[in-house]
Amino acid sequence: MGLSFALEVDAPSDLAYDERRADALITVTADSAAGSSAQSPSAEILIMDRSLSMTGHKLDEAKRAMWAAIDTLRDGTLLAVVAGNHEADVIFPASGGLARVDARTREDAKLRVAGQLPEGGTAIGTWLARARGLFDSVESPGTVRHAVLYTDGKDEHETPEQLGEILASCTDRFVCDARGLGDDWRYTELLRVTEALHGSAEAVVTLSDLAGDFTRLMREAQRIVVPRVYLGLRLNSRFELAFVRQTRPVEAELTARQQRGEETHVPLGSWPPESRQYQISLRVDPHSLAVDETLRAARITLHAEFPDGTRGPCAESAAMVVRRRSTPGFGIARSPDLTRVENERELGMAMRACADAHLRGDLERADRELRLALGLAESLRDSARLGSLRAVAVDGPDGRPQVRRDVARGRILGIGVDSTKTARRLAEPHDLPPQDAGSPRNAGSPRVCPRCRTTSTSPTAKYCEECGHRFGDAGTADEPMDAL
């Protein structure tokens, strides 16, 4: 198969007497298998936005990026190029389908990209549907299917519901990375695409950076070895699955489900050698559990698609074990890793709330959310997101951070996109300001959301995990929602 997988479960076993939720962190690590050097067959679809807004220098730089991507692909890769506006045309190969990359087809593809002119509107779902049809024509099992798209505009020629239906039909069919150019696209649309299709999203503020970014994307795509991996969950009958969420290296709600007998399979996308982390949450009626009884809440198994197209286990299974304690409200110590994951999610929500407020012109709200996000990023020592926030911040007249009044809209969109990227490198202590002694760190009762009545898992939660309401706001209406 080319990769060796390992599965690790971190789950606090003790549940408070009245606890209705059990959580676990699952770390999946894929390493290159010993003695394996074979490359998986791959199919690549490059999707270029040729809408009318791509006039002039913008389209020139996009063509350079497409040429760079084509030049980076290794010989033998199956390739198609889709040019999209309010429609989606396969401009390479001329006969439709996909063509194998060699010296001749590479030059043909670049010539067809060069001939594109800007016209029409934007329909991202239509582009993805065309890519899905092309990938479906690939008959070879075990083929890695990867796409990349860029856009400079909003998805205005289809409804959000239509985009959602297309994304659901593309999930587990291929993976897709997405890039936003300039300052007139919606970061929430890009995140919808990459969350459903297990890709990465980036804001490209400087157009000349796109060619280097596409080159890197193609190199990363060629590292993919296993086309499809699944998290298999077999639950005890007393538990229900509340959610599965990827927490590293990018946060994403994993909503797709496949029932395989008594086991639920959750698609995890395609895999190169790397490590990813997931959070699963189970609902339970505490009165269905006997006090001090140790039982298995879930059996967790990792499955992969093998080169012949079959699916089977690829790592040792692990159990999620729980025990209900006898004292109501027992002060169960939370897993430090689960606590960090919840704090990282709150950081992302604060960043999106900042971006949303700024984009609708509510600068006072944007400043407030920026300060909250900066505090969370500093506390987590999240150097990447801290850097993104500091790039748009300046000290205001009162000495407190505020969003720069001259900040480019593209930078704010970048804050929205970067909000889902969890820390890869911790900041050094000397890079961080002293902790505010007045920060709310006192333990207390969990908070109840006034909007949806969900109880928080932490007494210091800043946002409702379910609906995104910011605790402490006076009202419950017209508040920024979690953008994911």
Short mmCIF file of C-alpha atoms in Angstrom, two decimals:
data_model
loop_
_atom_site.label_atom_id
_atom_site.label_comp_id
_atom_site.label_asym_id
_atom_site.label_seq_id
_atom_site.Cartn_x
_atom_site.Cartn_y
_atom_site.Cartn_z
CA MET A 1 0.00 0.00 0.00
CA GLY A 2 3.01 2.30 0.42
CA LEU A 3 2.12 3.67 3.87
CA SER A 4 2.15 2.20 7.34
CA PHE A 5 -0.63 3.60 9.56
CA ALA A 6 -0.84 3.89 13.35
CA LEU A 7 -3.87 4.86 15.43
CA GLU A 8 -3.71 6.41 18.92
CA VAL A 9 -6.71 7.26 21.14
CA ASP A 10 -6.62 9.81 23.96
CA ALA A 11 -9.89 9.60 25.91
CA PRO A 12 -10.46 10.39 29.60
CA SER A 13 -12.20 7.29 30.94
CA ASP A 14 -14.02 8.90 33.88
CA LEU A 15 -17.37 10.60 33.28
CA ALA A 16 -19.14 12.74 35.84
CA TYR A 17 -22.38 11.25 37.21
CA ASP A 18 -24.53 13.62 35.12
CA GLU A 19 -22.23 13.94 32.07
CA ARG A 20 -24.03 13.52 28.74
CA ARG A 21 -20.99 13.68 26.48
CA ALA A 22 -17.84 11.61 25.99
CA ASP A 23 -14.96 12.88 23.86
CA ALA A 24 -11.78 11.41 22.45
CA LEU A 25 -8.83 12.65 20.43
CA ILE A 26 -7.63 10.30 17.73
CA THR A 27 -4.19 10.73 16.20
CA VAL A 28 -3.53 8.99 12.89
CA THR A 29 0.07 8.77 11.71
CA ALA A 30 1.11 7.55 8.27
CA ASP A 31 4.75 6.72 7.57
CA SER A 32 6.34 5.44 4.40
CA ALA A 33 6.27 1.65 4.48
CA ALA A 34 9.64 -0.03 4.76
CA GLY A 35 11.01 -1.00 1.37
CA SER A 36 8.21 0.78 -0.50
CA SER A 37 9.15 3.23 -3.24
CA ALA A 38 6.25 2.74 -5.63
CA GLN A 39 4.30 5.83 -6.70
CA SER A 40 0.53 5.67 -6.77
CA PRO A 41 -1.16 6.40 -10.11
CA SER A 42 -2.53 9.94 -10.04
CA ALA A 43 -5.06 12.10 -11.84
CA GLU A 44 -4.91 15.89 -11.63
CA ILE A 45 -7.53 18.46 -12.68
CA LEU A 46 -6.56 22.13 -12.80
CA ILE A 47 -9.55 24.48 -12.59
CA MET A 48 -8.99 28.06 -13.77
CA ASP A 49 -11.37 30.96 -13.22
CA ARG A 50 -11.81 32.79 -16.53
CA SER A 51 -14.77 34.96 -15.45
CA LEU A 52 -14.96 38.58 -16.62
CA SER A 53 -13.43 39.87 -13.38
CA MET A 54 -10.18 38.05 -14.27
CA THR A 55 -9.34 40.72 -16.86
CA GLY A 56 -5.78 41.90 -17.44
CA HIS A 57 -2.86 41.29 -15.09
CA LYS A 58 -4.89 38.98 -12.88
CA LEU A 59 -5.50 36.46 -15.67
CA ASP A 60 -1.89 36.76 -16.87
CA GLU A 61 -0.60 35.76 -13.42
CA ALA A 62 -3.16 32.96 -13.19
CA LYS A 63 -1.97 31.56 -16.53
CA ARG A 64 1.63 31.65 -15.27
CA ALA A 65 0.51 29.66 -12.24
CA MET A 66 -1.27 27.10 -14.42
CA TRP A 67 1.82 26.70 -16.61
CA ALA A 68 3.98 26.22 -13.51
CA ALA A 69 1.61 23.54 -12.23
CA ILE A 70 1.64 21.71 -15.56
CA ASP A 71 5.44 21.81 -15.70
CA THR A 72 5.65 20.34 -12.18
CA LEU A 73 3.52 17.28 -12.88
CA ARG A 74 5.49 14.08 -13.40
CA ASP A 75 5.19 12.20 -16.67
CA GLY A 76 2.38 9.65 -16.73
CA THR A 77 0.00 11.72 -14.57
CA LEU A 78 -3.54 11.90 -15.97
CA LEU A 79 -4.36 15.58 -16.56
CA ALA A 80 -7.34 17.72 -17.48
CA VAL A 81 -7.77 21.49 -17.43
CA VAL A 82 -11.20 23.01 -16.79
CA ALA A 83 -11.86 26.68 -17.60
CA GLY A 84 -14.73 28.00 -15.53
CA ASN A 85 -17.07 30.96 -15.45
CA HIS A 86 -20.83 30.47 -15.09
CA GLU A 87 -20.15 27.28 -17.08
CA ALA A 88 -17.29 24.77 -17.08
CA ASP A 89 -15.43 23.78 -20.24
CA VAL A 90 -12.77 21.10 -20.56
CA ILE A 91 -10.11 22.95 -22.56
CA PHE A 92 -7.53 20.13 -22.28
CA PRO A 93 -7.48 17.56 -23.67
CA ALA A 94 -9.49 18.69 -26.68
CA SER A 95 -11.14 15.29 -26.89
CA GLY A 96 -12.39 15.47 -23.29
CA GLY A 97 -11.51 13.08 -20.50
CA LEU A 98 -7.94 13.11 -19.21
CA ALA A 99 -4.63 12.74 -21.03
CA ARG A 100 -1.33 11.34 -19.80
CA VAL A 101 1.34 13.95 -19.26
CA ASP A 102 4.40 13.82 -21.50
CA ALA A 103 6.44 16.46 -23.31
CA ARG A 104 3.89 16.84 -26.11
CA THR A 105 0.71 16.92 -24.02
CA ARG A 106 2.35 19.28 -21.52
CA GLU A 107 2.96 21.88 -24.24
CA ASP A 108 -0.55 21.36 -25.67
CA ALA A 109 -2.11 21.98 -22.24
CA LYS A 110 -0.09 25.17 -21.75
CA LEU A 111 -1.10 26.49 -25.17
CA ARG A 112 -4.79 25.93 -24.40
CA VAL A 113 -4.42 27.75 -21.09
CA ALA A 114 -2.70 30.65 -22.88
CA GLY A 115 -5.66 31.05 -25.24
CA GLN A 116 -8.29 31.69 -22.55
CA LEU A 117 -10.10 35.04 -22.47
CA PRO A 118 -12.15 36.46 -19.57
CA GLU A 119 -15.93 36.35 -19.88
CA GLY A 120 -19.04 35.44 -17.90
CA GLY A 121 -19.71 34.92 -14.19
CA THR A 122 -18.77 32.46 -11.44
CA ALA A 123 -20.30 29.07 -10.56
CA ILE A 124 -17.83 27.11 -8.43
CA GLY A 125 -20.16 24.15 -7.98
CA THR A 126 -20.48 23.77 -11.74
CA TRP A 127 -16.69 23.60 -12.02
CA LEU A 128 -16.50 20.93 -9.34
CA ALA A 129 -19.30 18.91 -10.92
CA ARG A 130 -17.36 18.86 -14.18
CA ALA A 131 -14.25 17.71 -12.33
CA ARG A 132 -16.26 14.95 -10.65
CA GLY A 133 -17.44 13.68 -14.03
CA LEU A 134 -13.88 13.65 -15.35
CA PHE A 135 -12.56 11.78 -12.33
CA ASP A 136 -15.39 9.25 -12.65
CA SER A 137 -14.06 8.37 -16.11
CA VAL A 138 -10.78 7.15 -14.56
CA GLU A 139 -11.16 3.39 -14.41
CA SER A 140 -7.90 2.46 -12.70
CA PRO A 141 -8.57 1.54 -9.03
CA GLY A 142 -6.30 3.04 -6.42
CA THR A 143 -5.74 6.25 -8.43
CA VAL A 144 -5.15 9.40 -6.41
CA ARG A 145 -7.64 12.04 -7.58
CA HIS A 146 -6.64 15.64 -6.83
CA ALA A 147 -7.90 19.00 -8.06
CA VAL A 148 -6.93 22.60 -7.46
CA LEU A 149 -8.95 25.72 -8.23
CA TYR A 150 -8.57 29.45 -7.85
CA THR A 151 -11.20 32.18 -8.02
CA ASP A 152 -11.28 35.94 -7.65
CA GLY A 153 -15.03 36.26 -7.22
CA LYS A 154 -18.12 35.20 -5.38
CA ASP A 155 -20.17 32.13 -6.29
CA GLU A 156 -23.00 34.26 -7.67
CA HIS A 157 -24.45 32.00 -10.39
CA GLU A 158 -25.70 29.26 -8.07
CA THR A 159 -27.37 29.18 -4.67
CA PRO A 160 -25.61 28.04 -1.49
CA GLU A 161 -27.95 25.05 -1.51
CA GLN A 162 -26.88 24.11 -5.03
CA LEU A 163 -23.21 24.37 -4.05
CA GLY A 164 -23.89 22.22 -1.00
CA GLU A 165 -25.56 19.50 -3.07
CA ILE A 166 -22.63 19.40 -5.48
CA LEU A 167 -20.09 19.28 -2.67
CA ALA A 168 -21.98 16.36 -1.11
CA SER A 169 -21.81 14.51 -4.44
CA CYS A 170 -18.05 15.18 -4.71
CA THR A 171 -17.14 14.14 -1.15
CA ASP A 172 -14.95 11.03 -1.08
CA ARG A 173 -14.60 11.20 -4.88
CA PHE A 174 -11.59 13.53 -4.99
CA VAL A 175 -9.70 16.06 -2.88
CA CYS A 176 -9.47 19.73 -3.81
CA ASP A 177 -7.34 22.70 -2.76
CA ALA A 178 -8.71 26.22 -3.31
CA ARG A 179 -7.19 29.68 -3.58
CA GLY A 180 -8.79 33.12 -3.39
CA LEU A 181 -7.23 35.91 -5.48
CA GLY A 182 -7.49 39.59 -4.71
CA ASP A 183 -10.20 40.98 -2.45
CA ASP A 184 -13.62 40.19 -3.93
CA TRP A 185 -14.20 36.53 -3.02
CA ARG A 186 -15.85 34.93 0.01
CA TYR A 187 -13.64 33.07 2.42
CA THR A 188 -16.62 31.06 3.67
CA GLU A 189 -17.14 29.61 0.19
CA LEU A 190 -13.54 28.48 -0.07
CA LEU A 191 -13.73 26.89 3.38
CA ARG A 192 -16.93 25.06 2.40
CA VAL A 193 -15.12 23.56 -0.59
CA THR A 194 -11.95 22.54 1.22
CA GLU A 195 -13.79 21.24 4.29
CA ALA A 196 -15.99 18.95 2.18
CA LEU A 197 -13.14 17.88 -0.12
CA HIS A 198 -10.30 17.60 2.44
CA GLY A 199 -8.17 20.31 0.86
CA SER A 200 -6.37 23.49 1.90
CA ALA A 201 -7.54 27.07 1.41
CA GLU A 202 -5.33 30.12 1.07
CA ALA A 203 -5.70 33.83 0.35
CA VAL A 204 -3.32 34.98 -2.37
CA VAL A 205 -3.05 38.73 -1.83
CA THR A 206 0.00 39.21 -4.08
CA LEU A 207 -0.90 37.78 -7.49
CA SER A 208 2.70 36.97 -8.44
CA ASP A 209 2.79 34.50 -5.51
CA LEU A 210 0.26 32.20 -7.18
CA ALA A 211 2.75 30.46 -9.49
CA GLY A 212 4.98 29.44 -6.59
CA ASP A 213 1.95 28.32 -4.60
CA PHE A 214 0.68 26.12 -7.45
CA THR A 215 4.14 24.59 -7.88
CA ARG A 216 4.16 23.68 -4.19
CA LEU A 217 0.64 22.27 -4.41
CA MET A 218 1.59 19.97 -7.28
CA ARG A 219 4.64 18.71 -5.41
CA GLU A 220 2.53 18.03 -2.33
CA ALA A 221 -0.12 16.25 -4.41
CA GLN A 222 2.56 13.96 -5.83
CA ARG A 223 3.42 12.88 -2.27
CA ILE A 224 -0.05 11.36 -1.82
CA VAL A 225 0.16 7.58 -1.63
CA VAL A 226 -3.24 6.30 -0.39
CA PRO A 227 -6.27 7.72 -2.23
CA ARG A 228 -8.90 7.12 0.47
CA VAL A 229 -8.79 6.53 4.22
CA TYR A 230 -11.76 6.08 6.57
CA LEU A 231 -12.34 6.27 10.30
CA GLY A 232 -14.49 3.29 11.27
CA LEU A 233 -16.65 3.67 14.40
CA ARG A 234 -18.58 0.81 16.00
CA LEU A 235 -20.59 2.32 18.87
CA ASN A 236 -22.03 0.75 21.98
CA SER A 237 -25.84 0.86 21.66
CA ARG A 238 -26.08 3.32 24.55
CA PHE A 239 -24.04 5.96 22.71
CA GLU A 240 -24.81 8.12 19.67
CA LEU A 241 -22.33 9.90 17.44
CA ALA A 242 -22.55 13.67 17.97
CA PHE A 243 -19.75 14.82 15.65
CA VAL A 244 -16.39 13.99 14.12
CA ARG A 245 -14.03 16.91 13.64
CA GLN A 246 -10.54 17.15 12.21
CA THR A 247 -8.44 19.25 14.58
CA ARG A 248 -4.95 19.16 12.98
CA PRO A 249 -3.39 20.40 10.80
CA VAL A 250 -6.63 22.11 9.73
CA GLU A 251 -9.94 22.26 11.57
CA ALA A 252 -12.85 20.79 9.62
CA GLU A 253 -16.26 19.34 10.41
CA LEU A 254 -16.45 15.84 8.93
CA THR A 255 -20.14 15.32 8.20
CA ALA A 256 -20.05 12.58 5.55
CA ARG A 257 -21.08 9.14 6.80
CA GLN A 258 -21.09 5.70 5.17
CA GLN A 259 -22.75 2.77 6.89
CA ARG A 260 -20.87 -0.52 6.44
CA GLY A 261 -22.73 -3.13 8.44
CA GLU A 262 -22.59 -2.16 12.12
CA GLU A 263 -19.70 0.23 11.50
CA THR A 264 -19.93 3.88 10.47
CA HIS A 265 -17.17 5.02 8.11
CA VAL A 266 -16.12 8.68 8.07
CA PRO A 267 -14.07 9.69 4.99
CA LEU A 268 -10.68 11.22 5.86
CA GLY A 269 -9.48 12.09 2.35
CA SER A 270 -6.23 11.14 0.64
CA TRP A 271 -2.98 10.61 2.52
CA PRO A 272 0.73 11.30 2.08
CA PRO A 273 3.16 10.43 4.89
CA GLU A 274 1.93 12.75 7.69
CA SER A 275 0.01 12.94 10.97
CA ARG A 276 -3.54 14.25 11.53
CA GLN A 277 -5.70 14.53 14.60
CA TYR A 278 -9.46 14.12 15.02
CA GLN A 279 -11.98 14.68 17.79
CA ILE A 280 -15.00 12.43 18.16
CA SER A 281 -17.85 13.27 20.51
CA LEU A 282 -20.51 10.81 21.68
CA ARG A 283 -23.87 11.58 23.28
CA VAL A 284 -25.16 9.39 26.11
CA ASP A 285 -27.99 9.34 28.63
CA PRO A 286 -26.01 9.11 31.88
CA HIS A 287 -28.78 7.10 33.53
CA SER A 288 -28.25 4.34 30.97
CA LEU A 289 -24.80 3.72 32.48
CA ALA A 290 -24.26 1.84 35.70
CA VAL A 291 -22.14 3.68 38.24
CA ASP A 292 -18.48 2.60 38.27
CA GLU A 293 -19.03 0.17 35.39
CA THR A 294 -16.20 0.23 32.87
CA LEU A 295 -17.42 -0.30 29.34
CA ARG A 296 -16.35 0.23 25.75
CA ALA A 297 -18.18 3.19 24.25
CA ALA A 298 -16.70 2.71 20.77
CA ARG A 299 -14.37 0.48 18.79
CA ILE A 300 -12.24 2.60 16.43
CA THR A 301 -10.72 1.11 13.30
CA LEU A 302 -8.81 2.75 10.46
CA HIS A 303 -9.59 1.59 6.92
CA ALA A 304 -7.82 2.35 3.65
CA GLU A 305 -8.43 1.85 -0.05
CA PHE A 306 -5.89 -0.62 -1.39
CA PRO A 307 -4.34 -0.50 -4.88
CA ASP A 308 -6.94 -2.94 -6.22
CA GLY A 309 -9.77 -0.63 -5.09
CA THR A 310 -10.86 -2.75 -2.11
CA ARG A 311 -11.24 -1.31 1.39
CA GLY A 312 -9.91 -2.88 4.57
CA PRO A 313 -8.33 -2.24 7.98
CA CYS A 314 -4.86 -0.71 7.83
CA ALA A 315 -3.96 -0.30 11.53
CA GLU A 316 -4.60 -1.95 14.88
CA SER A 317 -8.04 -1.11 16.27
CA ALA A 318 -8.40 0.84 19.51
CA ALA A 319 -11.16 1.15 22.11
CA MET A 320 -12.73 4.23 23.69
CA VAL A 321 -13.46 3.18 27.28
CA VAL A 322 -15.58 5.13 29.78
CA ARG A 323 -16.70 4.79 33.40
CA ARG A 324 -19.50 6.78 35.06
CA ARG A 325 -18.47 8.12 38.45
CA SER A 326 -20.82 8.10 41.42
CA THR A 327 -20.80 11.75 42.52
CA PRO A 328 -22.96 14.33 40.68
CA GLY A 329 -20.82 17.11 39.27
CA PHE A 330 -17.63 15.23 40.10
CA GLY A 331 -14.66 17.40 39.24
CA ILE A 332 -13.24 15.21 36.50
CA ALA A 333 -9.90 16.52 35.28
CA ARG A 334 -10.12 17.21 31.57
CA SER A 335 -7.48 15.96 29.17
CA PRO A 336 -4.95 18.78 28.57
CA ASP A 337 -4.96 17.91 24.87
CA LEU A 338 -8.77 18.11 24.65
CA THR A 339 -8.67 21.43 26.47
CA ARG A 340 -6.11 22.76 23.99
CA VAL A 341 -8.21 21.59 21.04
CA GLU A 342 -11.25 23.41 22.43
CA ASN A 343 -9.20 26.58 22.96
CA GLU A 344 -7.81 26.33 19.42
CA ARG A 345 -11.35 26.10 18.09
CA GLU A 346 -12.33 29.20 20.07
CA LEU A 347 -9.37 31.04 18.53
CA GLY A 348 -10.64 30.13 15.07
CA MET A 349 -14.14 31.32 15.93
CA ALA A 350 -12.79 34.64 17.22
CA MET A 351 -10.79 35.15 14.01
CA ARG A 352 -13.84 34.48 11.86
CA ALA A 353 -15.95 36.78 14.02
CA CYS A 354 -13.32 39.51 13.56
CA ALA A 355 -13.25 39.03 9.78
CA ASP A 356 -17.06 38.91 9.52
CA ALA A 357 -17.51 42.09 11.57
CA HIS A 358 -14.91 43.98 9.54
CA LEU A 359 -16.37 42.84 6.23
CA ARG A 360 -19.81 44.19 7.20
CA GLY A 361 -18.33 47.47 8.46
CA ASP A 362 -18.71 46.91 12.21
CA LEU A 363 -15.23 48.11 13.19
CA GLU A 364 -15.94 48.28 16.92
CA ARG A 365 -16.95 44.61 16.93
CA ALA A 366 -13.98 43.69 14.74
CA ASP A 367 -11.59 45.36 17.19
CA ARG A 368 -13.15 43.52 20.11
CA GLU A 369 -12.88 40.15 18.39
CA LEU A 370 -9.31 40.91 17.32
CA ARG A 371 -8.27 41.53 20.92
CA LEU A 372 -9.92 38.29 22.02
CA ALA A 373 -8.23 36.37 19.19
CA LEU A 374 -4.82 37.86 19.98
CA GLY A 375 -5.19 36.85 23.62
CA LEU A 376 -6.14 33.30 22.71
CA ALA A 377 -3.32 32.98 20.17
CA GLU A 378 -0.78 34.26 22.70
CA SER A 379 -2.06 31.89 25.37
CA LEU A 380 -1.83 28.95 22.94
CA ARG A 381 1.56 30.10 21.61
CA ASP A 382 0.11 29.65 18.14
CA SER A 383 2.79 31.44 16.14
CA ALA A 384 1.13 31.05 12.71
CA ARG A 385 -2.26 32.49 13.60
CA LEU A 386 -0.66 35.04 15.91
CA GLY A 387 1.37 36.29 12.95
CA SER A 388 -1.75 36.57 10.76
CA LEU A 389 -3.52 38.59 13.44
CA ARG A 390 -0.58 40.89 14.14
CA ALA A 391 -0.32 41.64 10.41
CA VAL A 392 -3.70 43.41 10.50
CA ALA A 393 -3.38 44.94 13.98
CA VAL A 394 -2.14 48.31 15.25
CA ASP A 395 -2.30 50.01 18.64
CA GLY A 396 -5.35 52.26 18.86
CA PRO A 397 -5.66 55.67 20.59
CA ASP A 398 -6.39 53.90 23.88
CA GLY A 399 -3.26 51.73 23.58
CA ARG A 400 -5.24 48.58 22.88
CA PRO A 401 -4.93 46.61 19.61
CA GLN A 402 -7.39 47.39 16.84
CA VAL A 403 -7.73 46.43 13.19
CA ARG A 404 -5.70 48.74 10.96
CA ARG A 405 -8.08 51.19 9.32
CA ASP A 406 -6.16 50.99 6.03
CA VAL A 407 -5.99 47.17 5.93
CA ALA A 408 -6.66 45.60 2.55
CA ARG A 409 -9.86 43.57 2.25
CA GLY A 410 -7.77 40.63 0.99
CA ARG A 411 -5.87 40.58 4.30
CA ILE A 412 -9.16 40.34 6.21
CA LEU A 413 -10.27 37.48 3.97
CA GLY A 414 -6.94 35.86 4.81
CA ILE A 415 -7.79 36.07 8.54
CA GLY A 416 -10.97 34.12 7.79
CA VAL A 417 -9.12 31.45 5.83
CA ASP A 418 -6.26 31.20 8.32
CA SER A 419 -8.71 30.73 11.20
CA THR A 420 -8.91 26.98 10.56
CA LYS A 421 -5.15 26.34 10.60
CA THR A 422 -4.00 24.93 13.90
CA ALA A 423 -0.51 25.46 15.29
CA ARG A 424 2.41 23.58 13.78
CA ARG A 425 5.11 25.50 15.65
CA LEU A 426 4.69 26.97 19.11
CA ALA A 427 5.86 30.53 19.63
CA GLU A 428 8.80 31.03 21.96
CA PRO A 429 7.93 32.60 25.33
CA HIS A 430 10.01 35.71 24.60
CA ASP A 431 7.85 36.38 21.51
CA LEU A 432 4.75 36.76 23.68
CA PRO A 433 3.58 39.61 25.93
CA PRO A 434 3.03 38.95 29.65
CA GLN A 435 -0.26 37.23 30.49
CA ASP A 436 -3.01 39.56 31.66
CA ALA A 437 -3.63 38.83 35.32
CA GLY A 438 -7.27 39.70 34.78
CA SER A 439 -7.83 36.99 32.20
CA PRO A 440 -10.85 34.80 33.05
CA ARG A 441 -9.28 31.57 34.28
CA ASN A 442 -11.41 30.78 37.30
CA ALA A 443 -13.26 27.51 37.26
CA GLY A 444 -17.03 27.62 37.56
CA SER A 445 -20.23 26.26 36.16
CA PRO A 446 -20.39 25.52 32.42
CA ARG A 447 -22.06 28.29 30.41
CA VAL A 448 -25.45 27.83 28.74
CA CYS A 449 -25.96 29.48 25.36
CA PRO A 450 -28.97 31.85 25.41
CA ARG A 451 -29.52 31.27 21.70
CA CYS A 452 -29.55 27.47 21.33
CA ARG A 453 -29.40 26.36 24.99
CA THR A 454 -26.27 24.24 24.45
CA THR A 455 -24.15 23.78 27.56
CA SER A 456 -20.46 24.56 27.08
CA THR A 457 -17.79 22.03 27.98
CA SER A 458 -15.71 24.72 29.70
CA PRO A 459 -16.75 27.39 32.24
CA THR A 460 -14.39 29.85 30.50
CA ALA A 461 -15.76 29.28 26.97
CA LYS A 462 -15.94 32.46 24.90
CA TYR A 463 -18.27 31.06 22.20
CA CYS A 464 -21.04 28.49 21.99
CA GLU A 465 -19.58 25.43 20.29
CA GLU A 466 -22.91 24.63 18.61
CA CYS A 467 -24.07 27.96 17.09
CA GLY A 468 -21.11 30.34 17.49
CA HIS A 469 -22.84 32.84 19.81
CA ARG A 470 -20.33 34.97 21.73
CA PHE A 471 -20.92 34.65 25.47
CA GLY A 472 -21.26 38.00 27.19
CA ASP A 473 -23.12 39.74 24.38
CA ALA A 474 -26.28 41.50 25.44
CA GLY A 475 -28.48 40.15 22.67
CA THR A 476 -29.00 36.84 20.94
CA ALA A 477 -29.97 38.03 17.48
CA ASP A 478 -27.79 39.14 14.57
CA GLU A 479 -24.63 37.83 16.19
CA PRO A 480 -21.78 36.51 14.01
CA MET A 481 -22.08 32.79 13.40
CA ASP A 482 -19.23 30.32 13.11
CA ALA A 483 -18.40 30.60 9.41
CA LEU A 484 -17.63 26.92 8.85
#
